[in-house]
Amino acid sequence: MVTDKQREALIQAAITARQSAYAPYSNYNVGAAILMADGRIFTGVNVENASYGLTICAERTAVFKAVSEGCRDIQAVAVATENAGSPCGACRQVLAEFARDVPVWLVDATGHGRETTLYTLLPDHFGPEHLP
Ligand code: THU
């Protein structure tokens, strides 16, 4: 259960993190924030590269930061972009490795946008439970 206060903090964290995005090629700055089971929030930004293909999305940056710090249980996600854009397929799959059908807030720089869930974004996904 995510409280209103946690939701607001998560969305604000994504908006603030977005200011650190490194996106000189696309100019599409993305900030992500994930709420973990222990209450901690990890943020991430997209980090582009002159070789283009090495770019990492904001959502995966946040997940890898959390897992690197020993946090694996994602309770909620917020993503801030200029137009409340939706996470790419690769990020949906990586989020699903460490989350169930958690709420996902997609917002613009002012915090306006929409709420969805991870399994709405990635139905019938392949997960760890499918591996013997
Ligand atoms: N991007 C993200 O950070 N997250 C997504 O889910 C979609 C795309 C980034 C990658 C690239 O730096 C820029 O947005 C344009 O694709």
XYZ file of C-alpha atoms and ligand atoms in Angstrom:
148
model
C 0.000 0.000 0.000
C 1.439 3.335 -1.059
C 0.301 6.341 0.951
C -0.565 9.703 -0.600
C 2.543 11.127 1.037
C 4.763 8.409 -0.456
C 3.204 8.929 -3.896
C 3.845 12.659 -3.759
C 7.440 12.122 -2.578
C 8.047 9.579 -5.342
C 6.683 11.824 -8.087
C 8.671 14.785 -6.793
C 11.826 12.649 -6.660
C 11.375 11.702 -10.330
C 10.821 15.340 -11.320
C 13.887 16.497 -9.379
C 16.079 13.671 -10.684
C 15.113 14.562 -14.259
C 17.206 17.715 -13.917
C 20.299 15.487 -13.889
C 19.430 13.620 -17.088
C 22.247 13.440 -19.622
C 20.469 13.547 -22.964
C 22.401 15.846 -25.310
C 21.433 13.809 -28.400
C 17.683 13.314 -27.994
C 17.067 16.244 -25.640
C 14.414 14.016 -24.073
C 15.200 14.214 -20.368
C 13.818 11.438 -18.190
C 13.781 11.057 -14.406
C 12.615 7.902 -12.660
C 12.011 7.092 -9.020
C 11.207 3.738 -7.424
C 9.827 3.171 -3.940
C 11.274 0.114 -2.234
C 9.686 -2.149 0.393
C 11.874 -0.634 3.125
C 10.591 2.857 2.266
C 13.707 4.022 0.491
C 13.446 5.842 -2.820
C 16.024 5.343 -5.567
C 16.189 7.675 -8.529
C 17.649 7.361 -12.002
C 18.070 9.365 -15.175
C 18.708 8.510 -18.788
C 22.401 8.626 -19.624
C 23.071 8.891 -23.336
C 26.305 8.201 -25.162
C 27.921 9.454 -28.353
C 27.737 5.891 -29.629
C 23.930 6.099 -29.145
C 23.418 2.369 -28.566
C 25.003 2.495 -25.128
C 22.305 4.806 -23.776
C 20.613 3.618 -20.604
C 17.095 4.659 -19.678
C 16.187 6.367 -16.427
C 14.084 3.476 -15.139
C 16.864 0.929 -15.522
C 19.362 3.281 -13.908
C 17.090 3.483 -10.860
C 16.589 -0.294 -10.696
C 20.294 -1.041 -11.015
C 21.137 1.512 -8.344
C 18.637 -0.066 -5.940
C 19.722 -3.646 -6.584
C 23.363 -2.599 -6.233
C 22.512 -1.319 -2.763
C 20.783 -4.559 -1.763
C 17.195 -3.366 -2.383
C 15.171 -5.660 -4.643
C 11.497 -5.188 -3.749
C 9.884 -2.400 -5.803
C 6.547 -1.108 -4.482
C 5.849 1.780 -6.869
C 7.347 3.653 -9.812
C 7.235 7.261 -11.030
C 8.623 8.510 -14.333
C 8.915 12.185 -15.263
C 9.337 13.400 -18.830
C 8.313 16.480 -20.787
C 5.078 14.809 -21.898
C 4.310 12.058 -19.352
C 5.727 9.473 -21.732
C 5.516 5.754 -21.104
C 8.452 3.433 -20.237
C 10.066 1.470 -23.052
C 9.679 -2.280 -23.311
C 13.141 -3.053 -21.991
C 12.513 -1.013 -18.844
C 9.127 -2.652 -18.297
C 10.813 -6.059 -18.390
C 13.584 -5.016 -15.988
C 11.053 -3.485 -13.579
C 9.027 -6.723 -13.676
C 12.041 -8.679 -12.429
C 11.782 -6.854 -9.084
C 8.125 -5.804 -8.850
C 4.641 -7.244 -9.027
C 1.621 -5.327 -10.342
C 2.730 -2.093 -8.687
C 1.385 1.406 -9.390
C 3.234 3.442 -12.009
C 2.801 7.206 -12.257
C 3.749 8.852 -15.551
C 4.019 12.599 -15.179
C 5.280 15.723 -16.882
C 7.497 18.375 -15.323
C 4.569 19.810 -13.373
C 3.513 16.448 -11.936
C 0.477 16.048 -14.184
C -0.078 12.791 -16.025
C -1.678 9.452 -15.374
C -1.579 6.401 -13.155
C -1.241 2.892 -14.510
C 0.234 -0.372 -13.245
C 3.234 -2.437 -14.269
C 1.170 -5.410 -15.465
C -1.057 -3.096 -17.496
C 2.099 -1.895 -19.221
C 3.538 -5.422 -19.537
C 0.791 -8.064 -19.586
C 1.601 -11.763 -19.606
C 5.257 -11.049 -18.992
C 8.097 -13.520 -18.755
C 9.492 -13.588 -15.231
C 11.740 -15.488 -12.850
C 8.850 -17.837 -12.019
C 9.034 -19.258 -15.536
C 12.549 -20.566 -15.056
C 12.893 -24.017 -13.475
N 14.206 6.866 -22.323
C 14.156 6.603 -20.998
O 14.986 7.079 -20.216
N 13.171 5.775 -20.556
C 12.237 5.187 -21.348
O 11.514 4.335 -20.898
C 12.106 5.638 -22.736
C 13.293 6.335 -23.307
C 15.280 7.740 -22.817
C 16.300 7.048 -23.660
C 16.836 8.193 -24.473
O 17.869 8.821 -23.743
C 15.674 9.146 -24.596
O 14.746 8.769 -23.598
C 14.999 9.123 -25.949
O 14.665 7.848 -26.333
